Short mmCIF file of C-alpha atoms and ligand atoms in Angstrom, two decimals:
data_model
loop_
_atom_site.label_atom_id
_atom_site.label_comp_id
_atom_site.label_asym_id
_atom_site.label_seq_id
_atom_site.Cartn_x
_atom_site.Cartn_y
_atom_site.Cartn_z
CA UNK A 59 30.05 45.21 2.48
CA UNK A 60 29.86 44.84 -1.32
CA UNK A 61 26.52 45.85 -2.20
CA UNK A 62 24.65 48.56 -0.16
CA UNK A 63 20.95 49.32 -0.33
CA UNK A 64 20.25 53.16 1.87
CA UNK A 65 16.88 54.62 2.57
CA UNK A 66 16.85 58.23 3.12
CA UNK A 67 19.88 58.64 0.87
CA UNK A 68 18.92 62.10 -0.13
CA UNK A 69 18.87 63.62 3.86
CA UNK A 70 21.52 65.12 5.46
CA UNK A 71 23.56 61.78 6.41
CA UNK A 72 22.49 59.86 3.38
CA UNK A 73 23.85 62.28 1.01
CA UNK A 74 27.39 61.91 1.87
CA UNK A 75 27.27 58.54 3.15
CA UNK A 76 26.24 57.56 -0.55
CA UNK A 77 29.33 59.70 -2.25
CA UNK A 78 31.66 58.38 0.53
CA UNK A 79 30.26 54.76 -0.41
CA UNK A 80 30.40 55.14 -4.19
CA UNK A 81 34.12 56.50 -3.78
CA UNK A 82 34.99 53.37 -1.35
CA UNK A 83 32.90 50.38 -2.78
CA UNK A 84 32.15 51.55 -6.29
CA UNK A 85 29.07 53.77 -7.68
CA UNK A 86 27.41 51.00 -9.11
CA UNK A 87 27.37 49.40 -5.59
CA UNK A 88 25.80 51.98 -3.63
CA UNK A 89 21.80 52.06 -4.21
CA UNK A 90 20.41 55.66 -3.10
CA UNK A 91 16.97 55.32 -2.24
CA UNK A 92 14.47 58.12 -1.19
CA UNK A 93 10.25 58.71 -1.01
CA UNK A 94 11.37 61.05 -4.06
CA UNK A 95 14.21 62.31 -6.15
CA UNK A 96 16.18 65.36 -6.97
CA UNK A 97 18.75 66.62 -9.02
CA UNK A 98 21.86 65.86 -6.26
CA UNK A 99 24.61 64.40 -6.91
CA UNK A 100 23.73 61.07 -4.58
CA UNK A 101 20.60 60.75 -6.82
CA UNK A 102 21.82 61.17 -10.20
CA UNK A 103 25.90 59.61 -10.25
CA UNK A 104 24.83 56.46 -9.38
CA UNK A 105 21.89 53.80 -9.13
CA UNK A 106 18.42 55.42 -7.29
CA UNK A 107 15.10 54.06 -6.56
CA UNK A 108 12.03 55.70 -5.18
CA UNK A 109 11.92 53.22 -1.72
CA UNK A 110 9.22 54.25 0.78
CA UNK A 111 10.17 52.94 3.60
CA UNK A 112 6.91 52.01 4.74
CA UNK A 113 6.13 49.70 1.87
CA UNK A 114 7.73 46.52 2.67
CA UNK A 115 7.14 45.12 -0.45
CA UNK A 116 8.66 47.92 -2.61
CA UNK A 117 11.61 48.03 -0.61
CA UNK A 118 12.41 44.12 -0.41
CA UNK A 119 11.79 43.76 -4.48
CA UNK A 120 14.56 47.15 -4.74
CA UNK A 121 16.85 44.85 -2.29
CA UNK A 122 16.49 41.68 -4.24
CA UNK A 123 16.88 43.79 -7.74
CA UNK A 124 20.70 44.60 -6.70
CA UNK A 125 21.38 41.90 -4.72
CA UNK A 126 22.37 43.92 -1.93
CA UNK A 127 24.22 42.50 1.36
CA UNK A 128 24.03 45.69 3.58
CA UNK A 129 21.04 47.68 4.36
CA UNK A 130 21.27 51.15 5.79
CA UNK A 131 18.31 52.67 6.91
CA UNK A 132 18.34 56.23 7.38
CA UNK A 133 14.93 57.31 6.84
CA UNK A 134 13.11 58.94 9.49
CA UNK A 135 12.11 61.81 11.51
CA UNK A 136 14.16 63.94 13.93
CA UNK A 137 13.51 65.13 17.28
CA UNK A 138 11.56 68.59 16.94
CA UNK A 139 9.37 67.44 14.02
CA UNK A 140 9.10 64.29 16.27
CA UNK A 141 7.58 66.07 19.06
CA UNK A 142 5.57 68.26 17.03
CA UNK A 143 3.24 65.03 14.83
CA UNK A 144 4.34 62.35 17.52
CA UNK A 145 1.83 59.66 15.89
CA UNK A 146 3.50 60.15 12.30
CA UNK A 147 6.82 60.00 13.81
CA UNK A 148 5.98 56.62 15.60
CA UNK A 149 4.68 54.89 12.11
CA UNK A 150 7.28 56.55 10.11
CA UNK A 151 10.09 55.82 12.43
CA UNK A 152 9.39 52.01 13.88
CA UNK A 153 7.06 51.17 10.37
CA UNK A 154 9.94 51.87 8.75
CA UNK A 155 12.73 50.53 10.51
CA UNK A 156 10.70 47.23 11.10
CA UNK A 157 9.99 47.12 7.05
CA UNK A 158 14.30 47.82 6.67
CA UNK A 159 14.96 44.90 9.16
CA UNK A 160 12.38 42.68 7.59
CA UNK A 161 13.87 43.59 4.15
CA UNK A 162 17.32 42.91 5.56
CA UNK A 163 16.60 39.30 7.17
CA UNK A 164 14.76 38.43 3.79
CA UNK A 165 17.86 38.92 1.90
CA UNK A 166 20.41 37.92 4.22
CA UNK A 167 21.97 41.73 4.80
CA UNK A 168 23.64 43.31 7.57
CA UNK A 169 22.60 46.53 8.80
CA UNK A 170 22.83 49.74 10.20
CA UNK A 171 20.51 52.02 11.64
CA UNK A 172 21.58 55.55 13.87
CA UNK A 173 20.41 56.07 16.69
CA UNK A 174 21.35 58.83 18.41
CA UNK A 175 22.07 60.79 21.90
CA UNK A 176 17.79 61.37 22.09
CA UNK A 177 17.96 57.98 23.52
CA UNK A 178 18.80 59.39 26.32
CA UNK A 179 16.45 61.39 28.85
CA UNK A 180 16.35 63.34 32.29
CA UNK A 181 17.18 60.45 34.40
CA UNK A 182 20.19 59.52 32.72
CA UNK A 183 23.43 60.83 34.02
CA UNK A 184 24.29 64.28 32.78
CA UNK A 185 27.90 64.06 31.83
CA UNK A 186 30.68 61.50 30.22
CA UNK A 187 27.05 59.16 30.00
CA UNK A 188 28.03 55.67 29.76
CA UNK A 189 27.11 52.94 26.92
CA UNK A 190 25.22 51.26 29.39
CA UNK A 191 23.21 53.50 31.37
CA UNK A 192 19.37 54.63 32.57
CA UNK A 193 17.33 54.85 28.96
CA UNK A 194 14.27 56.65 30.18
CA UNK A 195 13.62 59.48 27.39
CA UNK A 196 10.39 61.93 27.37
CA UNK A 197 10.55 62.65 23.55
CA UNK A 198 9.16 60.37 20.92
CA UNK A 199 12.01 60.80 18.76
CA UNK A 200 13.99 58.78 22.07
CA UNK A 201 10.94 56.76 22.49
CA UNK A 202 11.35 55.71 18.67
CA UNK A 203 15.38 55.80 19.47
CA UNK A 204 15.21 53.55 22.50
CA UNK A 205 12.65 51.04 20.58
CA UNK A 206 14.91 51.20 17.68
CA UNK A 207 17.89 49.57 19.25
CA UNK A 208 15.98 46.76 21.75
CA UNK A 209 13.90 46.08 18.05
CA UNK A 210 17.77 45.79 15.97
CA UNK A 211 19.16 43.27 19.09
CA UNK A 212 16.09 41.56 18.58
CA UNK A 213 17.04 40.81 14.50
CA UNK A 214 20.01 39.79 15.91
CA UNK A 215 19.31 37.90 18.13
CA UNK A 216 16.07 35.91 17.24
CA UNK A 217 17.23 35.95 13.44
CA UNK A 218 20.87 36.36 12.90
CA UNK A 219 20.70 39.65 11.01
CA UNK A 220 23.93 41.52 12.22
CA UNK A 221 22.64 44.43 13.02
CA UNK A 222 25.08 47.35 14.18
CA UNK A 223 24.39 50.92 15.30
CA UNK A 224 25.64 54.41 16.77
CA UNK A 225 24.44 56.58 19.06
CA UNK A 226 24.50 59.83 16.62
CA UNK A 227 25.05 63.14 18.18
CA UNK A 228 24.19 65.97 16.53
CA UNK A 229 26.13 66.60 12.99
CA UNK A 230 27.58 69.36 11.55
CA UNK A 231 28.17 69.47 7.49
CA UNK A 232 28.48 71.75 5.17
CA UNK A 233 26.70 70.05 2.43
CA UNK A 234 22.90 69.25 3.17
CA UNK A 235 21.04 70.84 5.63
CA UNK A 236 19.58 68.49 8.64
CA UNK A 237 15.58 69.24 8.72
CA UNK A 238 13.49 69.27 12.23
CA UNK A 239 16.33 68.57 14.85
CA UNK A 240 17.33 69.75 17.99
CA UNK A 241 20.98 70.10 16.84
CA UNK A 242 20.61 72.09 13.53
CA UNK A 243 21.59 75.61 15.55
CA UNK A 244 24.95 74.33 15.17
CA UNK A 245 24.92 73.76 11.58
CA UNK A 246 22.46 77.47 10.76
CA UNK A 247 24.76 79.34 13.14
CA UNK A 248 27.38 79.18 10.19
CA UNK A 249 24.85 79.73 7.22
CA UNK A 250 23.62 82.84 9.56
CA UNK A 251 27.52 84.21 10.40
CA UNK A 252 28.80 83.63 6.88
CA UNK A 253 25.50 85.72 5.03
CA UNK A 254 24.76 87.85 7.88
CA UNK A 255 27.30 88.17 10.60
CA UNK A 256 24.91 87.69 13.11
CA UNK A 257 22.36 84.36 14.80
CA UNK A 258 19.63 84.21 16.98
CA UNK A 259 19.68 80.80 18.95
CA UNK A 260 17.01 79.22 19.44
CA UNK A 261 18.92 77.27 22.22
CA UNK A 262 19.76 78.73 25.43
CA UNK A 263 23.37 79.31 26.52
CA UNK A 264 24.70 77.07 28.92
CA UNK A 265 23.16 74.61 27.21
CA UNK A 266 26.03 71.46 26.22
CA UNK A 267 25.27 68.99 23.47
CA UNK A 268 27.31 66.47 21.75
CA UNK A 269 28.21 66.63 18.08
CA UNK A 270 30.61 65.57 15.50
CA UNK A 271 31.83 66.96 11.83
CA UNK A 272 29.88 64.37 9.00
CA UNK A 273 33.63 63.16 8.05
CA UNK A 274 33.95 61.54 11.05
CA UNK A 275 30.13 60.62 11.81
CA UNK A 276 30.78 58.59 8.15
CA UNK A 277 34.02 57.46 8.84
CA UNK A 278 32.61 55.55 12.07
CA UNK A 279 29.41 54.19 9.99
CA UNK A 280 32.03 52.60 7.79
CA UNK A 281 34.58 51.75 10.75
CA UNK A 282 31.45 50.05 12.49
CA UNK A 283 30.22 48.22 9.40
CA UNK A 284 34.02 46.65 9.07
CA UNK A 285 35.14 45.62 12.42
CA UNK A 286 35.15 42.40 13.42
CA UNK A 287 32.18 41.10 15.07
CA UNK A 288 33.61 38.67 17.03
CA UNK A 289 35.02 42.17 18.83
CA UNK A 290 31.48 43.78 19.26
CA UNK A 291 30.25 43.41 22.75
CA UNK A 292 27.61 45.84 22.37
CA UNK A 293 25.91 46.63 18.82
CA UNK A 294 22.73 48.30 19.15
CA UNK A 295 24.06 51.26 19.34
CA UNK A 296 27.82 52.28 20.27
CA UNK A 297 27.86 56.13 21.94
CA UNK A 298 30.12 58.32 19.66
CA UNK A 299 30.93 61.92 19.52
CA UNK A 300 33.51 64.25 19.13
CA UNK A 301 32.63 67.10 20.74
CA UNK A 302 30.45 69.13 23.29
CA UNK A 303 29.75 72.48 23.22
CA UNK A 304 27.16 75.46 24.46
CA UNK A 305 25.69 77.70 22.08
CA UNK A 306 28.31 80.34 23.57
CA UNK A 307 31.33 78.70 22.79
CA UNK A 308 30.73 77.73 19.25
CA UNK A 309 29.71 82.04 18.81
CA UNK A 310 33.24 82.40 20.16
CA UNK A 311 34.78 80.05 17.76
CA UNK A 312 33.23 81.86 14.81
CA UNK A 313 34.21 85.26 15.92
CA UNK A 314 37.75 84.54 15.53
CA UNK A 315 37.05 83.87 11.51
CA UNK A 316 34.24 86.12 11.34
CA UNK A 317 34.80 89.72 13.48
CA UNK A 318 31.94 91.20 14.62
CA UNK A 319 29.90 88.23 14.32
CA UNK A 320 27.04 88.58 17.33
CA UNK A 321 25.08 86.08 18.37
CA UNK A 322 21.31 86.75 19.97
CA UNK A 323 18.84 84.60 21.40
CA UNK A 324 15.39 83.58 21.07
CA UNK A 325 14.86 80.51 22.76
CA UNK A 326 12.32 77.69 21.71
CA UNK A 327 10.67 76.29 24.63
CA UNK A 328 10.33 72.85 22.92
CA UNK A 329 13.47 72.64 21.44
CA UNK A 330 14.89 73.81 24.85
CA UNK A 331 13.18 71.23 26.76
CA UNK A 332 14.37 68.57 24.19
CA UNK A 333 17.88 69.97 24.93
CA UNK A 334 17.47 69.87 28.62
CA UNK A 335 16.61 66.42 28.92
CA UNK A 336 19.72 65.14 27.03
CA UNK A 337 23.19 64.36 28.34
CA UNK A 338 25.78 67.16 28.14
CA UNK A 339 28.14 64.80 26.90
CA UNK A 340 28.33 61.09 26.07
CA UNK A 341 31.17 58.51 26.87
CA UNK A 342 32.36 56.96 23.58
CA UNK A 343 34.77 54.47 25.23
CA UNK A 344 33.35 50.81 24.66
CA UNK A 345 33.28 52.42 20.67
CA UNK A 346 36.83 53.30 20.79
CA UNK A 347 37.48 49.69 22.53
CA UNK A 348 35.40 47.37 20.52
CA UNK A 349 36.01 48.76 17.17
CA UNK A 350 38.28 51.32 17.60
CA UNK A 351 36.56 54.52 17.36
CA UNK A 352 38.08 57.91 16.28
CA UNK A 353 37.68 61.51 15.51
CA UNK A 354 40.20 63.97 13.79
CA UNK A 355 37.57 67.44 14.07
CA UNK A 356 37.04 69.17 17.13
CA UNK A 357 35.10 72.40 17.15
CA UNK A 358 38.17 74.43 15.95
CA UNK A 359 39.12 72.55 13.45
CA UNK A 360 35.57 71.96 12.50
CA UNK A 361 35.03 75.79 12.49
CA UNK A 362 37.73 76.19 9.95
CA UNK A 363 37.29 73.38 7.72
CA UNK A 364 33.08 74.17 7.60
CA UNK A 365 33.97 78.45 7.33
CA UNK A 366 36.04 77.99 4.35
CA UNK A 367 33.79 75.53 2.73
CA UNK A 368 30.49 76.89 3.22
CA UNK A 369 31.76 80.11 2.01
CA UNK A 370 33.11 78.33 -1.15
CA UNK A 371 29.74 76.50 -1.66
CA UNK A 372 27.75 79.61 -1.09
CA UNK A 373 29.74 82.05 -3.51
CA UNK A 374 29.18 78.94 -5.99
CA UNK A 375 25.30 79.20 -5.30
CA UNK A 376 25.41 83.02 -6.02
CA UNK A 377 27.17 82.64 -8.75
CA UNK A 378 24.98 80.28 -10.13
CA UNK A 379 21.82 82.30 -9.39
CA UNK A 380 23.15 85.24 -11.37
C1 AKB B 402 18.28 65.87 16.48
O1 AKB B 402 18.63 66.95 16.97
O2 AKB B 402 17.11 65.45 16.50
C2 AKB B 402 19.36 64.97 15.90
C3 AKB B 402 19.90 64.03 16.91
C4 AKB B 402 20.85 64.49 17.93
O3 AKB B 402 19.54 62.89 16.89
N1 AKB B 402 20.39 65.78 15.34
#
């Protein structure tokens, strides 16, 4: 990778991916693109174009403007707000991932796309889920997911794009907030402890998920990108995760930085039902074998590392305000 075009550089992956990009490959190398800007730091330390991902044409002539080699296409709708304007999410999610393979075969890129654990559905099997498995989700965010990767082995196969993917779980960061998934709980519950001591869950307990701490969800974008692809076996996409957890235990964790902290809940029948029909946990092992895939944050370490910064980054805000 030497010169990297990203849609959806301003959401919640693409705003550390670009830092982490600019620090690794250079700032003038990394081209943030979003449907509009703002005053963070992936949009204004480095090169940024307005891209909307379902213009082909716009997002081809940004491509061939920085002579990019890797696309990475980030842009697109989550699972809740999936679910709740299903016919958006379909053109938004497969017009635009279409338009970023398009743009990537016209200039001769390789690319990466998430998917992500909502691939999955009720018929797969529950727990340590392998790579290769029953794909049968009832969400359109999976339906979109599932389509994504058959769509991304097609580039590869009928055009020679080299296309490469994960299987996302849900990620936890401390920096932008994710927007309309199933996941975010995990990343409120510590806004919600930190200000107020207390969170209502909108998932139930009992319920297991995957996730993973953004360091290591961008460390394996980048680990991915690099390996070898004479070692790839599968591409489209590799099952990764770090951890899985109930909404219980990650309370638990956060009581032992933040006493008294209480945790309620309130739970959201859709979101639920989203919840429900995912795996409990995901096996990462043809990852860790084909391009060898690691972690270094498991929930207590990630409760540590995200408590002290999000307090840090939230004193800074207050500060700021006054
Ligand atoms: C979501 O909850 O929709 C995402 C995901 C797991 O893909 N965080």
């Amino acid at each position: 990778m030497k010169r990297i075009l990203i849609t959806g550089a301003l959401g919640q992956i693409g705003s550390e991916l670009t830092m982490k990009l600019r620090e690794t490959y250079g700032t003038d190398n990394v081209i943030a693109t979003d449907i509009k800007k703002n005053d963070s730091e992936a949009a204004q330390s480095g090169p940024f174009e307005i891209v909307d991902v379902t213009d082909l044409k716009n997002m081809v002539e940004v491509a061939k403007k920085y002579k990019v080699d890797t696309v990475m296409h980030l842009a697109a709708l989550l699972s809740a707000t999936a679910e709740a304007k299903p016919v958006f999410a379909w053109n938004l999610n497969m017009g635009g991932l279409m338009n970023a393979l398009e743009t990537a075969r016209e200039v001769k890129a390789k690319f990466f796309t998430p998917s992500s654990i909502g691939a999955f559905g009720p018929t797969t099997p529950k727990d340590s889920t392998p790579q290769d498995t029953i794909m049968r989700p009832t969400t359109m965010y999976g339906v979109n997911k599932v389509a994504g990767e058959l769509l991304s082995d097609y580039y590869f196969h009928k055009f020679g794009v080299d296309t490469r993917g994960l299987r996302f779980p849900g990620l936890i960061s401390y920096v932008a907030l994710p927007g309309g998934g199933t996941t975010d709980y995990a990343v409120e519950i510590y806004y919600e402890a930190i200000l107020n001591r207390k969170y209502e869950s909108y998932i139930d307990k009992g319920t297991y998920m995957d996730m993973m701490y953004m360091p290591d969800a961008l460390n394996a974008i980048i680990d991915l990108m690099e390996a070898d692809p004479a070692k790839l076996v599968h591409r489209n996409a590799f099952n990764v995760t770090a951890m899985s957890f109930a909404p219980e235990q990650i309370a638990a964790e956060i009581a032992k930085h933040i006493p008294g902290f209480k945790m309620t809940y309130k739970v959201d029948p859709v979101r639920q039902s989203i919840a429900n029909s995912w795996p409990n946990s995901i096996d990462a092992a043809a990852a860790r074998e084909e391009w060898g895939f690691k972690y270094e944050y498991d929930l207590a370490k990630m409760t540590q590392d995200m408590i002290e910064k999000l307090t840090y980054k939230l004193k800074m805000n207050k500060a700021r305000a006054n």
